[in-house]
Coordinates of C-alpha atoms in Angstrom, one line a residue:
X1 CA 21.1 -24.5 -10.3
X2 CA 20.6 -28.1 -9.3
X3 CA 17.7 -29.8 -10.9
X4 CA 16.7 -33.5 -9.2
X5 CA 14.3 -36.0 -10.9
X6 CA 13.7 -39.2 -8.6
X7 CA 13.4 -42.8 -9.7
X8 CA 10.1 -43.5 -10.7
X9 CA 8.1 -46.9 -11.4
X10 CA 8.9 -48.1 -15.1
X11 CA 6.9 -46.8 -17.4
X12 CA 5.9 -48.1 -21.3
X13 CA 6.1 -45.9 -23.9
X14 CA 3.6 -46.3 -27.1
X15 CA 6.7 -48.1 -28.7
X16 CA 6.2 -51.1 -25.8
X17 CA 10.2 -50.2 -24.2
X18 CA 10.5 -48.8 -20.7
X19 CA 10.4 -45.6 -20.2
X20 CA 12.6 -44.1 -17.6
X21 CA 11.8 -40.5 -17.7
X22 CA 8.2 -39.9 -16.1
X23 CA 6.4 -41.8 -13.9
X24 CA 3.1 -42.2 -11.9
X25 CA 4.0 -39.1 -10.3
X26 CA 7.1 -36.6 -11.0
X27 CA 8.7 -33.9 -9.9
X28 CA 11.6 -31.7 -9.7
X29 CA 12.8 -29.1 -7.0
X30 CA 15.6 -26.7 -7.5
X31 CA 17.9 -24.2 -5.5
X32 CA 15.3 -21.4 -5.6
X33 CA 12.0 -22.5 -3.5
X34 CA 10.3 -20.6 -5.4
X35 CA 9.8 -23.5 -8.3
X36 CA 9.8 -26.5 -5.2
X37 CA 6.5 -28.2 -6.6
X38 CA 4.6 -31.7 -6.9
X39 CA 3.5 -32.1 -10.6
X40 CA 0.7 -34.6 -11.1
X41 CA 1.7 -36.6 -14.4
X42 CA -2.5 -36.4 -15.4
X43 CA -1.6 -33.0 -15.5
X44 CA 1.5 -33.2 -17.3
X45 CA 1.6 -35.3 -20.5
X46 CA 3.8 -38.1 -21.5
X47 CA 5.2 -35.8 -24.3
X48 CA 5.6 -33.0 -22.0
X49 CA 7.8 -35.2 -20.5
X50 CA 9.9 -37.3 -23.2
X51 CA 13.5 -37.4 -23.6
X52 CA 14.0 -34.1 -25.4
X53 CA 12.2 -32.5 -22.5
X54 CA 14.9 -33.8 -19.9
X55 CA 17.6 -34.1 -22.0
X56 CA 17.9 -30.8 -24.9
X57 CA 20.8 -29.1 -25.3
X58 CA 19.7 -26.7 -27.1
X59 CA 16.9 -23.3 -26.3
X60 CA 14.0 -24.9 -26.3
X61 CA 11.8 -23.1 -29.4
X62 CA 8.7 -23.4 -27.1
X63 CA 8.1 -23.1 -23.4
X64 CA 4.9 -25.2 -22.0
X65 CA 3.0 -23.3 -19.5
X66 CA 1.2 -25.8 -17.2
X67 CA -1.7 -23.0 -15.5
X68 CA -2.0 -23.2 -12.2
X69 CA -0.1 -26.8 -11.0
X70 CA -2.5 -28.7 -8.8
X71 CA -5.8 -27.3 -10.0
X72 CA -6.5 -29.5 -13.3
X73 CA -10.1 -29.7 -12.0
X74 CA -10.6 -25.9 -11.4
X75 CA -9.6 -25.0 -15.0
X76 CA -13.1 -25.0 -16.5
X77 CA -14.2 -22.1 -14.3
X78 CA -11.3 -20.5 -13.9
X79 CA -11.6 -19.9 -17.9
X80 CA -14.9 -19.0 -18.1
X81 CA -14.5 -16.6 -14.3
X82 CA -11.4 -14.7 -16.8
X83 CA -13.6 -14.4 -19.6
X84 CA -16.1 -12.4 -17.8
X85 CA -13.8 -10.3 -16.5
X86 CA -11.2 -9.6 -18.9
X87 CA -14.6 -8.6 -20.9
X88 CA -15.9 -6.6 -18.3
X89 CA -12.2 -4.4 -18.1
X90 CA -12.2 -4.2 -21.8
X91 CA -15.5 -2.9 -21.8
X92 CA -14.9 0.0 -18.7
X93 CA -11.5 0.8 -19.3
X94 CA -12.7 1.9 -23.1
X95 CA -15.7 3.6 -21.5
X96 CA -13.6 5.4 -19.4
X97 CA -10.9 6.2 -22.5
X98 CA -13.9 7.2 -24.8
X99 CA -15.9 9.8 -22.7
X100 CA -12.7 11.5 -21.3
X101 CA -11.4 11.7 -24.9
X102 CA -14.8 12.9 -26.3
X103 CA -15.8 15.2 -23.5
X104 CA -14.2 18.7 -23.6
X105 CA -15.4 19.1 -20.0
X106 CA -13.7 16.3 -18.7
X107 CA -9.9 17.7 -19.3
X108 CA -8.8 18.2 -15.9
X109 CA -5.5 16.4 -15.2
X110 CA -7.1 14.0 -13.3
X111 CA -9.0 12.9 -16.0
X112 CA -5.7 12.8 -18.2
X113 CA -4.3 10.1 -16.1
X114 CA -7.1 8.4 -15.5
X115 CA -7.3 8.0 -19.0
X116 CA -3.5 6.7 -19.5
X117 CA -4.2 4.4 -16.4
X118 CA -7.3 2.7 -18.5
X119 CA -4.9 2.6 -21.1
X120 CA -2.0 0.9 -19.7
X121 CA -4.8 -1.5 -17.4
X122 CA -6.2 -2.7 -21.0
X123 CA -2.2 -3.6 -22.2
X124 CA -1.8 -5.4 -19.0
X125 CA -4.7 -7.5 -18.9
X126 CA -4.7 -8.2 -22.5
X127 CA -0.8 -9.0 -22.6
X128 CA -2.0 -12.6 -19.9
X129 CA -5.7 -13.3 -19.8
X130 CA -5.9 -14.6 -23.4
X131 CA -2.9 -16.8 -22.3
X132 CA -4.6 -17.9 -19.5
X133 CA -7.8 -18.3 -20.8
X134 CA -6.2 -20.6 -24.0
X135 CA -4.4 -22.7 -21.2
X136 CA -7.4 -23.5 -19.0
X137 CA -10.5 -23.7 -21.6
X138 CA -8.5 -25.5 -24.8
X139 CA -5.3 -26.9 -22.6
X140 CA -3.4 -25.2 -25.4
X141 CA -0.3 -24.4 -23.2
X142 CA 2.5 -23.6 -25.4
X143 CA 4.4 -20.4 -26.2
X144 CA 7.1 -19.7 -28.0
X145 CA 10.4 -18.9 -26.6
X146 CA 9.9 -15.1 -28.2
X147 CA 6.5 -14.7 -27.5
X148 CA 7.4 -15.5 -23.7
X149 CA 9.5 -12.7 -23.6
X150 CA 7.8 -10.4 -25.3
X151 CA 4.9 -11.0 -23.0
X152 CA 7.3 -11.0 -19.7
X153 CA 8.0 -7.7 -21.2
X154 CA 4.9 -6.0 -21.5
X155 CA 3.5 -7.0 -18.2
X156 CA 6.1 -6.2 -16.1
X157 CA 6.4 -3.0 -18.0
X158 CA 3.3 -2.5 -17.8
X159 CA 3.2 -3.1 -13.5
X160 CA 5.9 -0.7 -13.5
X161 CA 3.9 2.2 -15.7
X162 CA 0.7 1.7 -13.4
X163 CA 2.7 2.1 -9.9
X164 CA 4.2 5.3 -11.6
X165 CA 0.9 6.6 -12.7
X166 CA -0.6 6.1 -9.0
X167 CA 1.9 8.3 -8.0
X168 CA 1.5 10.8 -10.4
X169 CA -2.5 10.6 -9.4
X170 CA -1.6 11.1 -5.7
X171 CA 0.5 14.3 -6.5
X172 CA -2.5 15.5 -8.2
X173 CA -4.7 15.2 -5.3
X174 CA -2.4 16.7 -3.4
X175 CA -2.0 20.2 -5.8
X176 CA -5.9 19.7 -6.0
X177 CA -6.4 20.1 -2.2
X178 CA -3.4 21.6 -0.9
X179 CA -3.1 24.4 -3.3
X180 CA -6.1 24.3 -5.2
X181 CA -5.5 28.2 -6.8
X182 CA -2.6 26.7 -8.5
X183 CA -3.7 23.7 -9.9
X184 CA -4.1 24.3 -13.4
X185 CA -0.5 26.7 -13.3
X186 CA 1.5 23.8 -11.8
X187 CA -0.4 20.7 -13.8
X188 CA -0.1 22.2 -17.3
X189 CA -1.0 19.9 -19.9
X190 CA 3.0 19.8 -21.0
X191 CA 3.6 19.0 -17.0
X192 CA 1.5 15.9 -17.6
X193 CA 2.4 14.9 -21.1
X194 CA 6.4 15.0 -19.4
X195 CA 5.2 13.0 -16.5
X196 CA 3.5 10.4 -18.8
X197 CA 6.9 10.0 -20.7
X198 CA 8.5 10.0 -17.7
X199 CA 6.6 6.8 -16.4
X200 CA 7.3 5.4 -19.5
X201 CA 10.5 6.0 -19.9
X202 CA 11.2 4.6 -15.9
X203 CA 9.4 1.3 -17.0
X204 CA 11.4 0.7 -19.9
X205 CA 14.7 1.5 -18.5
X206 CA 14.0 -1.4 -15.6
X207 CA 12.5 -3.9 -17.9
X208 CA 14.9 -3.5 -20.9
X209 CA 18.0 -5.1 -18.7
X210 CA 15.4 -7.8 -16.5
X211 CA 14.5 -9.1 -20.0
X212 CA 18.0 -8.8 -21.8
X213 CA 19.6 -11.0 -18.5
X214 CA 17.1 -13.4 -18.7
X215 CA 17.0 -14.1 -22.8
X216 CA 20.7 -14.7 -22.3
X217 CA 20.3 -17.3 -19.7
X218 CA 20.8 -21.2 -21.1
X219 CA 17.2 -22.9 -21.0
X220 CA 18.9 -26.8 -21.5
X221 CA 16.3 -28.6 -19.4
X222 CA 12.8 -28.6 -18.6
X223 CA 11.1 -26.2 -20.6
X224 CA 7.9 -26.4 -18.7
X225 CA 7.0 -23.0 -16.7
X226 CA 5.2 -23.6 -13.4
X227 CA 2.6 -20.4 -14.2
X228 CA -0.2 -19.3 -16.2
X229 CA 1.7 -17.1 -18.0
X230 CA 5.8 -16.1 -18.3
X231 CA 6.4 -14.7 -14.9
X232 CA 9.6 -13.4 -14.4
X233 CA 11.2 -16.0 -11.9
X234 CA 9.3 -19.1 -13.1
X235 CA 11.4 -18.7 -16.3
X236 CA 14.2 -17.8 -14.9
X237 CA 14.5 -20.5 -12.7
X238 CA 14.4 -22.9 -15.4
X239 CA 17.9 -22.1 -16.6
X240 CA 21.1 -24.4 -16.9
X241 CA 23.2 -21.6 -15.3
X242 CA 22.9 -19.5 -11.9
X243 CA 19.4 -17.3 -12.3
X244 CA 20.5 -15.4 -9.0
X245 CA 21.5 -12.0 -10.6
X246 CA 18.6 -11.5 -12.5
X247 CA 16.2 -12.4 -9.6
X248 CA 18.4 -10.1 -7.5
X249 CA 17.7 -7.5 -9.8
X250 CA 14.2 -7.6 -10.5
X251 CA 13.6 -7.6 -6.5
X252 CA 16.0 -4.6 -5.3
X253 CA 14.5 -2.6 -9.1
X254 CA 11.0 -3.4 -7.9
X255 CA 11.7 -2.7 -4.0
X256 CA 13.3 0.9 -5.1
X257 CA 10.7 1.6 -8.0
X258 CA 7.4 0.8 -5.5
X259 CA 9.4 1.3 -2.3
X260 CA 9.7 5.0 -3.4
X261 CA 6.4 5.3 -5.0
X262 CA 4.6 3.8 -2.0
X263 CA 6.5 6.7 0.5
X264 CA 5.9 9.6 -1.8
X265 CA 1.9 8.5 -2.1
X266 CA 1.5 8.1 1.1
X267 CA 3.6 11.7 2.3
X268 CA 0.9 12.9 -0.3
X269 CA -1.9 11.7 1.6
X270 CA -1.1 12.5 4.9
X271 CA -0.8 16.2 3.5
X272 CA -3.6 16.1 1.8
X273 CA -5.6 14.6 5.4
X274 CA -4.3 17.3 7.1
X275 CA -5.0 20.0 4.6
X276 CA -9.1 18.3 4.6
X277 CA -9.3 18.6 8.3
X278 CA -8.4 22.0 8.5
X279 CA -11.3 22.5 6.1
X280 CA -14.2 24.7 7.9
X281 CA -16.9 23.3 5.5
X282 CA -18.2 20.0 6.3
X283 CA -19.7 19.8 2.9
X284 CA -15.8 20.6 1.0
X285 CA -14.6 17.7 3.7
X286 CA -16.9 15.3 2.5
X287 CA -16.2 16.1 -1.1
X288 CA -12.6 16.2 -0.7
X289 CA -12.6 12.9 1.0
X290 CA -14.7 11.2 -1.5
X291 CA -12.5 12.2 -4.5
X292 CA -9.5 10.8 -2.9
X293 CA -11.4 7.9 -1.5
X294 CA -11.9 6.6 -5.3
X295 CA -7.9 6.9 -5.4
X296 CA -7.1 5.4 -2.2
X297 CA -8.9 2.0 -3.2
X298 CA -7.2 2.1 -6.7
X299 CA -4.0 1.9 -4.6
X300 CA -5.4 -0.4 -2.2
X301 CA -6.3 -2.8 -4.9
X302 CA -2.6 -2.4 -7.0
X303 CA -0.3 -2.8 -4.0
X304 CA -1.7 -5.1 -1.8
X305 CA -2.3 -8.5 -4.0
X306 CA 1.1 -7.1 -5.7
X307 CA 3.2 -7.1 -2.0
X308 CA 1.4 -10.5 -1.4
X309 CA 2.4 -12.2 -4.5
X310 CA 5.8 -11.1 -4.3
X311 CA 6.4 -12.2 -0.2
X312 CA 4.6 -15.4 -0.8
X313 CA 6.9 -16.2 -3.8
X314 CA 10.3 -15.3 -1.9
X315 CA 8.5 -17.6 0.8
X316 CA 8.8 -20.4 -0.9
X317 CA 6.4 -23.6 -1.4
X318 CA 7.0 -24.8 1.9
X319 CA 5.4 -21.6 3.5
X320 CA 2.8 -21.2 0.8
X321 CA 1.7 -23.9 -1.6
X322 CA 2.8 -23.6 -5.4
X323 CA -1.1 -22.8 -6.5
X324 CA -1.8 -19.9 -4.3
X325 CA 1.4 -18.3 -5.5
X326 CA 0.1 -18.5 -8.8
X327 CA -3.4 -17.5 -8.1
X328 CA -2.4 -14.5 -6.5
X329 CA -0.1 -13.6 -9.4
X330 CA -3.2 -14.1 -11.8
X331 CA -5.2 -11.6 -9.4
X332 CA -2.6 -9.1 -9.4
X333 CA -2.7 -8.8 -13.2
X334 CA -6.8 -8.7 -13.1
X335 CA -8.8 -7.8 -10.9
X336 CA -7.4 -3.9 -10.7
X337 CA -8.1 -3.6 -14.3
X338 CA -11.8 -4.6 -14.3
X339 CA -12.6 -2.8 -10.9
X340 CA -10.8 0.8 -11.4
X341 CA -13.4 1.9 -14.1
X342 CA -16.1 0.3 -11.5
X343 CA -14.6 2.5 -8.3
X344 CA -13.7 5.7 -10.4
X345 CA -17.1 5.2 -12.3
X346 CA -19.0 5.3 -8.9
X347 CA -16.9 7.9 -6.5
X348 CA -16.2 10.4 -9.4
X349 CA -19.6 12.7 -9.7
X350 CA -19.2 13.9 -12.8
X351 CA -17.5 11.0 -14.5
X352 CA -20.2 9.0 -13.3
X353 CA -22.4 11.8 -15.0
X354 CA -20.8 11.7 -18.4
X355 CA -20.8 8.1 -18.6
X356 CA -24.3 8.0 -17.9
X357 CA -25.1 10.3 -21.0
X358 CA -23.1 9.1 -23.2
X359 CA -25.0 5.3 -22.6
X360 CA -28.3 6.5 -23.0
X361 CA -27.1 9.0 -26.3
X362 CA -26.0 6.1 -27.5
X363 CA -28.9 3.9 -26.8
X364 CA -31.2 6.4 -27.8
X365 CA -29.3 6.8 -31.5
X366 CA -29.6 3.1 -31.8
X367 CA -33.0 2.7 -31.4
X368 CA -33.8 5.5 -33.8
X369 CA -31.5 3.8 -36.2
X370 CA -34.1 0.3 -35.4
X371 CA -37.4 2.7 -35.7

């Protein structure tokens, strides 16, 4: 991988000599567009930028992740926008995970993987917003080389657990409307616990080798990742030798992993649309549509800012600036977590029901406890 830095306008450092390594305005582009940027030095400080960062030969013991490049100004709100809603998915994902857990009524399997899926939502939002939100409130941007791969772990893991769990979700549905007198026989509680495991296990085997190909790559040079947090190919494109195999990789494991889940949900729900037509009861149409409804914008919400992140990154800067790739990556990670509890919450009757009484239980123990 190539990496060019142009001639810039001397420079003097605090010492008084020139310096020859950043100037008014800096940047480097290399073989993958993906990384093709413009980096404002405001944004990007003079000891970001010093010798050591052009010239180690050695893994750098901490990466520096710059946010989003190009939106210094928009940092401010951006951190306080991720607050609120990191809070607000904290807050209904362990709504959700406490009255399923707490309601023996509420034990369908359904409501088991709903209940994994809050789960998994909470890991995945908590494994990047804190990053993010350090990085644009404090400007405290750097991570260490472990931590970078631990968290590169866990969210792609985590992506990977919550397309499986969609599926499994949609193959619910289907026994739910298809063959309804068989439900419970076909989705025994052992059926689900194996299909949990078996997400799991799916998401670990794919992530164990992305991450182990990456650690191993040589990071000589700039140690500065172009993201908010330790996206796969922003690191990776930051190595001394050829990142090519591990991009390759990740994008034919994440085309077959979602690829396939995306073609089995959807064969799911065009059974289960024909199954709701043939329905004589307008009333059991209704219902059946509005259960699945809830499921259908879950989906709708995963894939599509997932399938836009990835084809605007292969697209390169020229196509799509460096920003919006990185906004649309942040999105991806967030915005499903805080609104699933939000669209299950309101769609699902009696979830809806049993959250309601569990809130005013509560409220109605704590102002007892006040009296």
């Amino acid at each position: 991988m190539s990496v060019l830095v142009p001639s810039s306008p001397e420079l003097k450092t605090p010492s008084g000599s020139p310096d020859t390594t950043a100037g008014n305005e800096s940047y480097r582009t290399a073989s993958f567009s993906y990384i093709a940027l413009y980096i404002n030095r405001k944004a990007v400080s003079y000891v970001m930028l010093g010798p050591s960062y052009n010239h180690a030969m050695e893994t750098p013991a901490t990466f520096i992740l710059v946010g989003i490049p190009g939106l210094p100004s928009s940092h401010v709100w951006l951190a306080v926008s991720l607050s609120i809603t990191y809070v607000a998915a904290l807050l209904g994902n362990s709504l959700i995970v406490t009255v399923i857990w707490t309601d023996s009524a509420l034990q369908e399997p359904m409501y088991h993987l709903l209940c994994v899926l809050a789960a998994v939502d909470m890991a995945m939002a908590s494994s990047v917003v804190p990053t993010m939100v350090s990085i644009f409130s404090s400007g405290h941007s750097s991570i260490s080389f472990t931590a970078c791969f631990t968290q590169m772990y866990f969210v792609h893991a985590a992506t990977a657990m919550e397309t499986g769990l969609l599926l499994a979700m949609a193959f619910d549905r289907y026994v739910a409307v298809c063959k309804p007198l068989h439900h419970k026989r076909i989705l025994t509680p052992r059926v689900l616990w194996g299909m949990s495991v078996t997400i799991a296990v799916r998401a670990i085997t794919f992530m164990t080798p992305l991450s182990w190909m990456v650690s191993q790559l040589p990071f000589c040079g700039s140690n500065v990742v172009l993201h908010s947090y330790c996206e796969h190919m922003a690191v990776a494109t930051l190595a001394c030798a050829d990142p090519r195999p591990s991009c390759l990789y990740s994008l034919i494991g994440s085309s077959i992993i979602v690829g396939s889940d995306v073609a089995f949900i959807a064969a799911s729900y065009i059974l289960i649309l024909q199954a709701v037509f043939r329905l004589s009861s307008k009333n059991a149409q209704l219902k059946a549509l509005g259960t699945c409804g809830s499921h259908v914008g879950v989906m709708a919400l995963y894939y599509l800012p997932g399938m836009a992140s990835i084809h605007v990154a292969w697209l390169g800067t020229h196509a799509v600036p460096l920003h919006t790739q990185v906004l649309l990556a942040d999105l991806y990670l967030i915005i499903p977590p805080t609104l699933n509890p939000i669209i299950y919450g309101l769609k699902t009757n009696q979830l809806r029901k049993r959250t309601w009484s569990l809130l005013m239980r509560c409220l109605l123990e704590h102002s007892n406890l006040g009296l």
